[in-house]
Short mmCIF file of C-alpha atoms in Angstrom, two decimals:
data_model
loop_
_atom_site.label_atom_id
_atom_site.label_comp_id
_atom_site.label_asym_id
_atom_site.label_seq_id
_atom_site.Cartn_x
_atom_site.Cartn_y
_atom_site.Cartn_z
CA MET K 1 -0.02 -0.13 0.00
CA PRO K 2 1.67 3.20 -1.05
CA GLY K 3 -0.03 5.31 1.47
CA GLU K 4 1.47 3.31 4.54
CA ALA K 5 4.75 3.37 2.72
CA SER K 6 4.75 7.25 2.53
CA SER K 7 3.47 7.65 6.01
CA MET K 8 6.05 5.57 7.36
CA GLN K 9 8.89 7.26 5.40
CA ALA K 10 7.55 10.33 6.40
CA GLY K 11 7.66 9.59 10.05
CA ALA K 12 10.63 7.40 10.24
CA ARG K 13 13.24 8.53 7.56
CA VAL K 14 16.82 9.33 8.66
CA LEU K 15 17.69 12.13 6.42
CA PRO K 16 21.06 14.04 6.31
CA ALA K 17 20.48 17.68 6.81
CA GLY K 18 19.32 19.45 3.60
CA GLY K 19 18.17 16.17 1.83
CA ASN K 20 20.25 15.00 -1.30
CA PRO K 21 18.41 12.26 -2.88
CA VAL K 22 20.32 9.94 -5.04
CA LEU K 23 17.05 7.86 -5.99
CA GLU K 24 13.46 9.01 -6.07
CA ALA K 25 10.94 6.25 -7.47
CA ARG K 26 7.27 6.87 -7.66
CA GLY K 27 4.43 4.51 -7.98
CA LEU K 28 6.98 1.73 -8.89
CA SER K 29 5.12 -1.41 -10.04
CA VAL K 30 6.50 -4.64 -11.66
CA SER K 31 4.53 -7.73 -12.97
CA PHE K 32 5.72 -11.08 -14.41
CA ASP K 33 3.41 -12.80 -17.09
CA GLY K 34 0.47 -10.46 -15.85
CA THR K 35 1.02 -11.26 -12.08
CA PRO K 36 1.77 -8.14 -9.93
CA ILE K 37 5.07 -8.59 -8.20
CA LEU K 38 5.34 -5.00 -6.81
CA ALA K 39 2.80 -2.34 -6.69
CA GLY K 40 2.83 1.30 -5.86
CA ILE K 41 6.18 1.47 -4.27
CA ASP K 42 7.41 5.17 -3.29
CA LEU K 43 11.06 5.39 -2.50
CA THR K 44 13.43 7.96 -1.92
CA VAL K 45 17.00 7.33 -1.01
CA GLU K 46 19.31 10.02 0.10
CA ARG K 47 22.92 10.08 -0.74
CA GLY K 48 25.16 8.11 1.80
CA GLU K 49 22.13 6.27 3.28
CA ALA K 50 22.18 2.54 3.77
CA LEU K 51 18.78 1.30 3.11
CA ALA K 52 18.08 -2.33 3.75
CA ILE K 53 15.32 -4.20 1.86
CA ILE K 54 13.66 -7.14 3.56
CA GLY K 55 10.56 -9.41 3.05
CA PRO K 56 9.76 -12.87 2.48
CA ASN K 57 10.72 -14.96 -0.34
CA GLY K 58 8.85 -13.85 -3.41
CA SER K 59 8.01 -10.40 -2.18
CA GLY K 60 9.73 -8.84 -5.07
CA LYS K 61 13.12 -7.67 -3.43
CA THR K 62 15.26 -8.76 -6.24
CA ALA K 63 12.50 -7.52 -8.89
CA LEU K 64 12.95 -3.92 -7.30
CA PHE K 65 16.58 -4.02 -7.91
CA ARG K 66 16.21 -5.27 -11.52
CA ALA K 67 13.68 -2.70 -12.09
CA LEU K 68 15.95 0.08 -10.35
CA ILE K 69 18.73 -0.66 -12.83
CA GLY K 70 16.33 -0.74 -15.88
CA ALA K 71 16.80 -4.54 -16.43
CA ILE K 72 13.21 -5.26 -16.34
CA PRO K 73 10.30 -3.42 -17.56
CA HIS K 74 8.30 -1.48 -14.72
CA GLY K 75 5.27 1.01 -14.02
CA GLY K 76 5.90 4.39 -12.36
CA THR K 77 8.81 6.47 -12.55
CA ILE K 78 12.48 5.97 -11.33
CA HIS K 79 14.67 8.94 -11.22
CA TRP K 80 18.37 8.53 -10.49
CA ALA K 81 20.62 11.75 -9.82
CA PRO K 82 22.30 12.47 -13.12
CA GLY K 83 25.57 10.74 -13.62
CA THR K 84 25.05 8.16 -11.03
CA ARG K 85 27.35 5.23 -11.20
CA PHE K 86 26.44 1.76 -9.92
CA GLY K 87 28.14 -1.41 -8.56
CA TYR K 88 25.84 -4.33 -8.56
CA VAL K 89 26.37 -7.71 -6.71
CA PRO K 90 23.92 -10.21 -7.83
CA GLN K 91 22.09 -12.82 -5.62
CA LYS K 92 23.06 -15.34 -8.22
CA LEU K 93 25.16 -15.70 -11.51
CA ASP K 94 24.05 -16.35 -14.84
CA ILE K 95 26.79 -18.90 -15.34
CA GLU K 96 28.31 -22.05 -13.49
CA ARG K 97 31.71 -20.87 -11.99
CA ASP K 98 33.66 -23.61 -13.59
CA LEU K 99 34.91 -21.41 -16.43
CA PRO K 100 38.46 -20.41 -17.32
CA ILE K 101 37.81 -17.06 -15.91
CA THR K 102 40.35 -15.59 -13.20
CA GLY K 103 39.68 -13.06 -10.54
CA GLY K 104 41.89 -10.82 -12.52
CA ASP K 105 40.06 -11.09 -15.82
CA LEU K 106 36.88 -9.99 -14.13
CA LEU K 107 38.44 -7.25 -12.35
CA ARG K 108 40.10 -5.99 -15.40
CA ALA K 109 37.23 -6.30 -17.41
CA ARG K 110 35.35 -3.87 -15.05
CA LEU K 111 38.48 -1.45 -14.97
CA THR K 112 38.32 -1.27 -18.96
CA ILE K 113 34.69 -0.49 -19.18
CA SER K 114 34.55 1.95 -16.15
CA HIS K 115 37.77 3.58 -17.41
CA ALA K 116 39.27 3.39 -14.05
CA GLN K 117 42.92 3.66 -12.64
CA LYS K 118 44.81 0.44 -12.54
CA SER K 119 45.47 1.07 -9.12
CA GLU K 120 41.83 0.62 -8.11
CA ILE K 121 42.37 -3.22 -8.47
CA PRO K 122 44.90 -3.65 -5.55
CA ALA K 123 42.95 -0.98 -3.74
CA ALA K 124 39.71 -2.87 -4.00
CA LEU K 125 41.28 -6.25 -2.95
CA GLU K 126 42.96 -4.80 0.13
CA ARG K 127 39.44 -3.25 1.34
CA LEU K 128 37.72 -6.56 1.02
CA SER K 129 40.64 -8.49 2.79
CA LEU K 130 41.58 -10.36 -0.58
CA GLN K 131 45.15 -11.80 -1.42
CA PRO K 132 46.46 -10.63 -4.81
CA ARG K 133 47.01 -14.16 -5.63
CA VAL K 134 42.96 -14.23 -6.37
CA LEU K 135 43.89 -12.37 -9.74
CA LYS K 136 45.52 -15.26 -11.03
CA GLN K 137 43.12 -17.81 -9.51
CA SER K 138 40.29 -19.31 -11.54
CA ILE K 139 36.56 -18.27 -10.16
CA GLY K 140 35.88 -21.94 -9.98
CA SER K 141 38.82 -22.58 -7.46
CA MET K 142 37.77 -19.93 -5.12
CA SER K 143 35.62 -20.58 -1.92
CA GLY K 144 32.16 -19.11 -1.48
CA GLY K 145 33.18 -16.27 0.86
CA GLN K 146 36.30 -15.50 -1.39
CA PHE K 147 34.02 -15.38 -4.52
CA GLN K 148 31.47 -13.06 -3.01
CA ARG K 149 34.16 -10.70 -1.71
CA LEU K 150 35.34 -10.76 -5.37
CA LEU K 151 32.07 -9.74 -6.62
CA VAL K 152 31.88 -6.91 -4.11
CA ALA K 153 35.53 -5.84 -5.19
CA PHE K 154 34.34 -5.94 -8.66
CA ALA K 155 31.41 -3.65 -7.77
CA LEU K 156 33.73 -1.25 -6.19
CA ILE K 157 36.06 -0.71 -9.22
CA GLY K 158 35.09 2.51 -11.08
CA ARG K 159 34.07 4.22 -7.77
CA PRO K 160 30.33 3.72 -8.03
CA ASP K 161 27.89 6.07 -6.12
CA VAL K 162 25.39 3.48 -5.24
CA LEU K 163 26.05 -0.22 -4.52
CA LEU K 164 23.31 -2.56 -4.98
CA LEU K 165 23.75 -5.74 -3.11
CA ASP K 166 21.50 -8.58 -3.40
CA GLU K 167 22.06 -10.91 -0.38
CA PRO K 168 25.77 -10.67 -0.84
CA ALA K 169 26.76 -12.55 2.27
CA ALA K 170 24.44 -15.55 1.30
CA GLY K 171 26.04 -18.86 1.48
CA ILE K 172 29.02 -17.66 3.49
CA ASP K 173 29.98 -18.88 6.84
CA VAL K 174 29.65 -16.68 9.78
CA PRO K 175 33.27 -15.19 10.00
CA GLY K 176 32.95 -14.54 6.08
CA GLN K 177 29.71 -12.75 6.44
CA ASP K 178 31.36 -10.61 9.41
CA ALA K 179 34.33 -9.61 7.29
CA LEU K 180 32.17 -8.74 4.24
CA ASN K 181 29.74 -6.69 6.53
CA ALA K 182 32.84 -5.04 8.14
CA ALA K 183 34.20 -4.31 4.67
CA LEU K 184 31.07 -2.88 3.49
CA ARG K 185 30.51 -0.52 6.29
CA ARG K 186 34.07 0.60 5.94
CA VAL K 187 33.45 1.55 2.31
CA GLN K 188 30.14 3.34 3.32
CA GLU K 189 32.27 5.35 5.70
CA GLU K 190 35.08 6.29 3.97
CA ASP K 191 33.53 6.88 0.60
CA GLY K 192 30.15 8.12 1.43
CA VAL K 193 28.58 5.39 -1.03
CA THR K 194 24.88 4.95 -1.03
CA ILE K 195 24.10 0.96 -0.16
CA LEU K 196 20.92 -0.69 -1.06
CA LEU K 197 20.87 -4.12 0.59
CA ILE K 198 18.80 -7.12 0.41
CA SER K 199 19.31 -9.12 3.44
CA HIS K 200 17.58 -11.90 5.06
CA ASP K 201 19.70 -11.35 8.29
CA LEU K 202 17.89 -9.17 10.37
CA SER K 203 20.45 -8.67 12.87
CA VAL K 204 22.85 -7.28 10.13
CA VAL K 205 19.98 -4.99 9.08
CA TYR K 206 19.49 -3.68 12.57
CA ARG K 207 23.06 -2.99 12.93
CA TYR K 208 24.16 -1.53 9.53
CA ALA K 209 21.08 -0.02 7.94
CA SER K 210 19.81 3.50 8.49
CA ARG K 211 16.66 2.82 7.06
CA VAL K 212 14.74 -0.40 6.15
CA LEU K 213 12.07 -0.88 3.53
CA CYS K 214 9.87 -3.96 4.01
CA LEU K 215 8.34 -5.68 1.14
CA SER K 216 5.46 -8.26 1.27
CA ARG K 217 2.67 -9.22 -1.37
CA GLU K 218 0.08 -7.15 0.65
CA SER K 219 2.17 -4.08 1.81
CA ALA K 220 5.12 -2.10 2.18
CA CYS K 221 6.54 0.15 4.77
CA ALA K 222 9.47 1.93 5.52
CA GLY K 223 11.32 3.61 8.64
CA ALA K 224 14.41 3.31 11.08
CA PRO K 225 15.32 -0.18 12.12
CA GLU K 226 14.22 0.41 15.40
CA VAL K 227 10.70 1.33 14.27
CA VAL K 228 10.30 -1.19 11.42
CA LEU K 229 11.95 -4.36 13.06
CA THR K 230 9.39 -4.82 16.06
CA PRO K 231 7.95 -8.31 16.73
CA GLU K 232 4.48 -7.02 15.67
CA ARG K 233 5.54 -5.62 12.33
CA LEU K 234 7.87 -8.65 11.67
CA SER K 235 5.19 -11.27 12.38
CA GLU K 236 2.94 -9.06 10.04
CA LEU K 237 5.63 -8.92 7.38
CA TYR K 238 6.44 -12.84 7.35
CA GLY K 239 3.14 -14.08 8.26
CA LYS K 240 4.54 -15.66 11.36
CA PRO K 241 6.36 -14.78 14.68
CA VAL K 242 10.11 -13.55 13.62
CA SER K 243 12.68 -13.21 15.92
CA PHE K 244 16.34 -12.16 15.42
CA HIS K 245 19.59 -12.11 17.54
CA LEU K 246 21.73 -9.13 18.07
CA HIS K 247 25.37 -9.55 18.27
CA ASP K 248 25.83 -6.00 19.86
CA GLU K 249 22.56 -4.11 20.45
CA GLY K 250 24.81 -0.90 21.43
CA ASN K 251 26.34 -0.65 17.79
CA HIS K 252 23.40 -0.09 15.55
CA GLY K 253 22.06 3.17 13.78
CA HIS K 254 24.18 6.12 12.37
CA MET A 1 46.75 -25.99 -51.18
CA ASP A 2 47.06 -22.27 -52.82
CA ILE A 3 47.92 -19.20 -50.65
CA ARG A 4 44.57 -17.66 -50.73
CA ALA A 5 42.90 -20.48 -49.49
CA LEU A 6 45.39 -20.91 -46.90
CA LEU A 7 44.89 -17.47 -45.76
CA VAL A 8 41.20 -17.46 -45.37
CA CYS A 9 41.15 -20.82 -43.56
CA ALA A 10 43.69 -19.49 -41.14
CA ALA A 11 41.67 -16.49 -40.82
CA MET A 12 38.51 -18.37 -40.25
CA ALA A 13 40.03 -20.49 -37.79
CA VAL A 14 40.94 -17.70 -35.52
CA ALA A 15 37.56 -16.30 -35.73
CA ALA A 16 35.91 -19.84 -35.06
CA GLY A 17 38.10 -20.24 -32.15
CA LEU A 18 37.34 -17.00 -30.53
CA VAL A 19 33.67 -17.03 -31.07
CA GLY A 20 33.53 -20.53 -29.90
CA CYS A 21 35.11 -19.60 -26.46
CA PHE A 22 31.91 -17.35 -25.55
CA ALA A 23 29.45 -19.87 -27.19
CA VAL A 24 31.13 -22.75 -24.98
CA MET A 25 30.89 -20.35 -21.90
CA ARG A 26 27.37 -19.34 -22.58
CA LYS A 27 26.34 -23.15 -22.71
CA MET A 28 25.32 -22.51 -26.35
CA THR A 29 26.98 -25.70 -27.43
CA LEU A 30 24.26 -27.82 -28.91
CA ALA A 31 22.32 -24.32 -30.12
CA ALA A 32 25.73 -23.62 -32.08
CA ASP A 33 25.52 -26.88 -34.00
CA ALA A 34 21.89 -26.36 -34.67
CA PHE A 35 22.53 -22.72 -35.61
CA SER A 36 24.56 -23.74 -38.55
CA HIS A 37 21.73 -25.70 -40.10
CA VAL A 38 19.74 -22.24 -40.36
CA ALA A 39 21.84 -21.57 -43.48
CA LEU A 40 20.09 -24.46 -45.42
CA PRO A 41 16.87 -22.72 -46.74
CA GLY A 42 19.10 -19.88 -47.78
CA ILE A 43 21.31 -22.25 -49.59
CA GLY A 44 18.19 -23.87 -51.35
CA ILE A 45 16.68 -20.62 -52.50
CA ALA A 46 19.98 -19.20 -53.78
CA LEU A 47 20.54 -22.60 -55.66
CA ALA A 48 17.03 -22.51 -57.19
CA LEU A 49 17.76 -18.71 -58.30
CA LYS A 50 21.16 -19.56 -59.63
CA LEU A 51 22.86 -17.31 -56.88
CA ASN A 52 26.13 -17.91 -55.01
CA PRO A 53 24.71 -20.50 -52.37
CA LEU A 54 27.16 -18.43 -49.94
CA LEU A 55 24.99 -15.50 -50.44
CA GLY A 56 21.95 -17.48 -49.62
CA ALA A 57 23.39 -18.93 -46.53
CA LEU A 58 24.65 -15.56 -44.89
CA ALA A 59 21.48 -13.87 -45.55
CA ALA A 60 19.62 -16.77 -43.87
CA LEU A 61 22.04 -16.96 -41.20
CA LEU A 62 21.70 -13.33 -40.53
CA ALA A 63 17.78 -13.46 -40.46
CA GLY A 64 18.00 -16.45 -38.27
CA SER A 65 20.13 -14.49 -35.52
CA LEU A 66 17.91 -11.44 -35.91
CA LEU A 67 14.61 -13.86 -35.48
CA ILE A 68 16.26 -15.62 -32.43
CA TRP A 69 17.05 -12.41 -30.92
CA VAL A 70 13.69 -10.72 -31.34
CA ILE A 71 12.06 -13.87 -29.96
CA GLU A 72 14.75 -13.71 -27.13
CA GLY A 73 13.71 -10.15 -26.32
CA LYS A 74 9.90 -10.82 -26.54
CA THR A 75 9.69 -13.97 -24.47
CA ARG A 76 11.75 -15.48 -21.45
CA LEU A 77 12.87 -18.49 -23.59
CA SER A 78 16.58 -19.57 -23.65
CA THR A 79 18.46 -18.86 -26.74
CA GLU A 80 19.13 -22.78 -26.97
CA ALA A 81 15.16 -23.57 -26.86
CA ILE A 82 14.74 -20.84 -29.50
CA THR A 83 17.63 -21.98 -31.80
CA GLY A 84 16.16 -25.40 -31.47
CA VAL A 85 12.83 -24.27 -32.70
CA VAL A 86 14.14 -22.04 -35.76
CA PHE A 87 16.64 -24.85 -36.57
CA SER A 88 13.95 -27.47 -36.98
CA VAL A 89 11.61 -25.00 -39.11
CA ALA A 90 14.74 -24.04 -41.40
CA LEU A 91 15.78 -27.59 -41.79
CA ALA A 92 12.26 -28.45 -42.86
CA ALA A 93 12.13 -25.37 -45.21
CA GLY A 94 15.62 -26.28 -46.71
CA ALA A 95 14.66 -29.78 -47.29
CA LEU A 96 11.70 -28.30 -49.41
CA THR A 97 13.73 -25.62 -51.39
CA ALA A 98 16.79 -27.58 -52.25
CA THR A 99 18.23 -30.88 -53.72
CA GLY A 100 21.26 -31.70 -55.63
CA GLU A 101 25.10 -32.06 -55.52
CA GLU A 102 25.52 -28.17 -54.86
CA LEU A 103 23.56 -28.65 -51.61
CA ILE A 104 25.59 -31.55 -50.35
CA ASP A 105 28.67 -29.51 -51.23
CA ALA A 106 27.38 -26.58 -49.30
CA LEU A 107 26.43 -28.94 -46.31
CA PHE A 108 30.06 -30.75 -46.12
CA GLY A 109 32.15 -28.32 -47.91
CA ALA A 110 33.71 -28.48 -51.47
CA PRO A 111 37.48 -28.62 -52.71
CA GLY A 112 38.51 -26.35 -55.54
CA ARG A 113 40.20 -23.10 -56.08
CA MET A 114 38.88 -20.07 -54.24
CA SER A 115 37.49 -17.14 -56.48
CA ILE A 116 38.60 -13.60 -55.47
CA PRO A 117 35.24 -12.49 -54.28
CA GLU A 118 35.15 -15.46 -51.93
CA MET A 119 38.61 -14.74 -50.86
CA VAL A 120 37.66 -11.05 -49.74
CA PHE A 121 34.60 -11.91 -48.17
CA GLY A 122 36.38 -14.56 -46.14
CA LEU A 123 39.08 -12.36 -45.05
CA ALA A 124 36.78 -9.37 -44.36
CA ALA A 125 34.17 -11.46 -42.59
CA ALA A 126 36.80 -13.29 -40.35
CA LEU A 127 38.64 -9.89 -39.47
CA ALA A 128 35.10 -8.34 -38.71
CA VAL A 129 34.53 -11.35 -36.30
CA THR A 130 37.95 -11.31 -34.74
CA GLY A 131 37.77 -7.57 -34.30
CA PHE A 132 34.16 -7.63 -32.50
CA VAL A 133 35.33 -10.65 -30.13
CA LEU A 134 38.57 -8.83 -29.03
CA ALA A 135 36.86 -5.31 -28.75
CA MET A 136 34.03 -6.40 -26.96
CA ARG A 137 35.81 -9.12 -24.70
CA ASP A 138 35.34 -7.27 -21.45
CA ARG A 139 31.77 -6.65 -22.23
CA LEU A 140 30.95 -10.09 -23.14
CA LEU A 141 32.80 -11.53 -20.28
CA ILE A 142 30.89 -9.32 -17.78
CA SER A 143 27.51 -9.97 -19.31
CA LEU A 144 28.34 -13.78 -19.18
CA VAL A 145 28.63 -13.49 -15.60
CA SER A 146 25.43 -11.76 -14.94
CA SER A 147 23.22 -9.76 -17.01
CA GLU A 148 22.38 -7.64 -14.21
CA VAL A 149 25.85 -6.73 -13.55
CA ALA A 150 26.30 -5.94 -17.16
CA ILE A 151 23.17 -3.55 -17.38
CA ALA A 152 24.08 -1.87 -13.94
CA ALA A 153 27.68 -1.12 -15.33
CA GLY A 154 26.20 0.42 -18.54
CA ILE A 155 26.81 -2.32 -20.88
CA GLY A 156 24.00 -2.46 -23.64
CA ALA A 157 23.25 -5.93 -23.01
CA ARG A 158 20.62 -6.50 -26.13
CA GLY A 159 22.87 -4.99 -28.53
CA LEU A 160 25.63 -6.91 -27.23
CA GLN A 161 23.74 -10.19 -27.80
CA LEU A 162 22.77 -9.06 -31.16
CA GLY A 163 26.41 -8.43 -32.13
CA PHE A 164 27.21 -11.70 -30.72
CA LEU A 165 24.67 -13.74 -32.65
CA LEU A 166 25.47 -11.93 -35.77
CA ALA A 167 29.31 -12.74 -35.39
CA PHE A 168 28.35 -16.32 -34.76
CA ALA A 169 26.22 -16.45 -37.87
CA ILE A 170 29.10 -14.77 -39.94
CA THR A 171 31.44 -17.39 -38.69
CA VAL A 172 29.12 -20.29 -39.78
CA ALA A 173 28.90 -18.68 -43.32
CA LEU A 174 32.53 -18.53 -43.22
CA GLY A 175 33.16 -22.02 -42.87
CA MET A 176 30.67 -23.05 -45.72
CA ARG A 177 33.49 -23.32 -48.45
CA TYR A 178 35.68 -25.57 -46.63
CA LEU A 179 33.74 -27.35 -43.72
CA GLY A 180 30.30 -26.95 -45.11
CA VAL A 181 27.73 -25.30 -42.74
CA LEU A 182 26.85 -28.74 -40.99
CA LEU A 183 30.40 -29.17 -39.86
CA MET A 184 31.15 -25.64 -39.12
CA GLY A 185 29.47 -25.85 -35.68
CA SER A 186 32.24 -28.31 -34.78
CA LEU A 187 35.01 -25.92 -35.50
CA ILE A 188 33.49 -23.61 -33.25
CA ILE A 189 32.82 -25.66 -30.42
CA ILE A 190 35.53 -28.29 -30.42
CA PRO A 191 38.63 -26.05 -30.05
CA ALA A 192 36.90 -23.91 -27.47
CA THR A 193 35.78 -27.09 -25.52
CA ILE A 194 39.65 -28.21 -25.64
CA ALA A 195 40.42 -24.60 -24.25
CA LYS A 196 37.96 -24.58 -21.56
CA ARG A 197 39.31 -27.68 -20.16
CA LEU A 198 42.82 -26.64 -20.57
CA ALA A 199 43.19 -22.90 -19.74
CA ARG A 200 42.67 -21.00 -16.58
CA GLY A 201 42.15 -17.39 -17.65
CA ILE A 202 40.34 -15.85 -20.46
CA ASP A 203 43.68 -15.15 -22.52
CA GLY A 204 44.83 -18.72 -22.03
CA MET A 205 41.34 -19.79 -23.43
CA PHE A 206 41.62 -17.68 -26.25
CA THR A 207 45.06 -18.90 -27.06
CA VAL A 208 44.16 -22.41 -26.75
CA ALA A 209 41.08 -22.09 -28.80
CA ILE A 210 42.73 -20.38 -31.73
CA ALA A 211 45.77 -22.63 -31.81
CA ALA A 212 43.60 -25.95 -31.68
CA ALA A 213 41.48 -24.49 -34.61
CA LEU A 214 44.33 -23.31 -36.54
CA ALA A 215 45.98 -26.82 -36.14
CA ALA A 216 42.72 -28.88 -37.01
CA THR A 217 42.03 -26.59 -39.89
CA LEU A 218 45.65 -26.36 -41.83
CA LEU A 219 46.53 -29.87 -40.83
CA GLY A 220 43.18 -31.17 -41.90
CA ASP A 221 43.22 -29.27 -45.30
CA GLY A 222 46.73 -30.65 -45.77
CA VAL A 223 45.66 -34.30 -45.09
CA ALA A 224 42.64 -33.81 -47.12
CA ALA A 225 44.51 -32.62 -50.18
CA TRP A 226 46.85 -35.59 -49.76
CA THR A 227 44.41 -38.31 -49.30
CA HIS A 228 41.98 -36.74 -51.79
CA ARG A 229 39.26 -36.47 -49.19
CA PRO A 230 36.64 -33.69 -48.55
CA SER A 231 38.41 -31.08 -46.39
CA GLY A 232 35.47 -30.43 -43.93
CA PRO A 233 35.39 -33.99 -42.18
CA VAL A 234 38.94 -34.33 -42.09
CA ILE A 235 39.21 -31.04 -40.28
CA VAL A 236 36.60 -32.09 -37.69
CA VAL A 237 37.95 -35.46 -37.27
CA ILE A 238 41.29 -33.83 -36.47
CA ALA A 239 39.74 -31.27 -34.08
CA GLY A 240 37.89 -34.35 -32.28
CA ALA A 241 41.43 -36.32 -32.23
CA LEU A 242 42.90 -32.86 -30.56
CA PHE A 243 39.94 -33.07 -27.89
CA PHE A 244 40.52 -36.69 -26.93
CA LEU A 245 44.34 -35.85 -26.76
CA SER A 246 43.44 -33.08 -24.42
CA LEU A 247 41.57 -35.34 -22.14
CA ALA A 248 44.67 -37.31 -22.00
CA VAL A 249 46.89 -34.41 -21.25
CA SER A 250 44.68 -32.81 -18.47
CA GLY A 251 44.28 -36.42 -17.04
CA GLY A 252 40.39 -36.39 -17.68
CA GLY A 253 40.02 -34.22 -14.47
CA GLY A 254 39.91 -30.81 -15.99
CA ARG A 255 41.21 -27.83 -14.26
CA VAL A 256 42.27 -27.06 -10.79
CA ARG A 257 39.57 -28.61 -8.37
CA ARG A 258 37.41 -26.23 -6.18
CA THR A 259 38.96 -25.80 -2.78
CA GLU A 260 36.77 -25.07 0.29
CA ALA A 261 39.57 -23.11 1.92
CA GLU A 262 39.00 -19.47 2.85
CA GLY A 263 41.86 -17.55 1.94
#
């Protein structure tokens, strides 16, 4: 329901002084083969924000990302600030990883098409705590955690203004997830990158997001984590009681 | 073999090796083979109209790629599925429009001296395909990994896909003279499959695929001339032998196994 989304946003949005939106979407809708996936989404994202998108499976989180980058047709309007550069980390790849492609092949390809400086490759590796040897390693021989971090390093090359991360930590063990989340946090703090993050890990959302957008077939809502992530709202969103564990309660918000 | 034919064969092998790398990585292996059959109705019509069958084949292949590309855009069917449909229809239409020995030559390749226009077309087309793959290599690589990543990076994924299908179609047409359209799919796929097994990076894959395609083509042509056999089948048999040799070289296990160790 767009009305609810708007009122939630107005009441709970965490805005930098002055407001400097990088994205404004109005009445955004997406349907596949006539079945509506998203309807009436209003979304404003300020520069430097960390917006988390949560919701049950099938609620249209990935479809929202795909519509935002123009990969699928949509209704409504999407307006990105002029000249916005994107980094995208997809939930799943279009290929098997068993291909003769090295980490270096991928990063250099990104470097070429974004006309970036060569020094951005070692810088991106360092930020993601990746060893330089991944440049020579084939992507099929990397662990899940290494490969996800490589994809984030790939997204960082070309100095994007906005990072769209679709469950970047899925399939990684807990230490790997912590390392990835810490790296993303650093990137956001140092570069002022705007982050749009789809995540199932509500404790990560609670700790790292400045605002949360929740999507479900029935409704959409948005607000600060402490407003949206209440037991009542979560059980309404997921259709059943949901609880999550906070590793460090004092460390959330911005 | 005369120098013209040698030049064109070498240029064709380089183009086939390069296009094959992306066809194999995009899982278009079987589609690639079927794709080459799309040339049939064009050859049939060209023969009926007393035109050069190469022109007909090229026209049909380009039309086929456009048709596959348009259907891909309108539906969510895979390239493989659409190629399968277009291929069957093309084969049926080909059977209706063409008969005779010239058709057999077009399908399996024919010996004989190469005319100047054929040579010019061969070299120009091979250069165009090679240039396209090398210039678009980074874009092709990124859109291979994820179409969303490509779109977010500002790569026109649809245009790139059309470019690749056209490069593929032109490569098949290139092979018509020596291998015939039926066997050209093999020269695109086999060297690239060898390269996929042996190489660890994209540069290595390009190098191995080009080397295997060149070896099969030049050696095959020589053997065919020496044994008075049609060149196409000999080239494909040699490519197949190289593939089995590559299995032995890499111990049948392929490249480095995936490790679970976190680094």
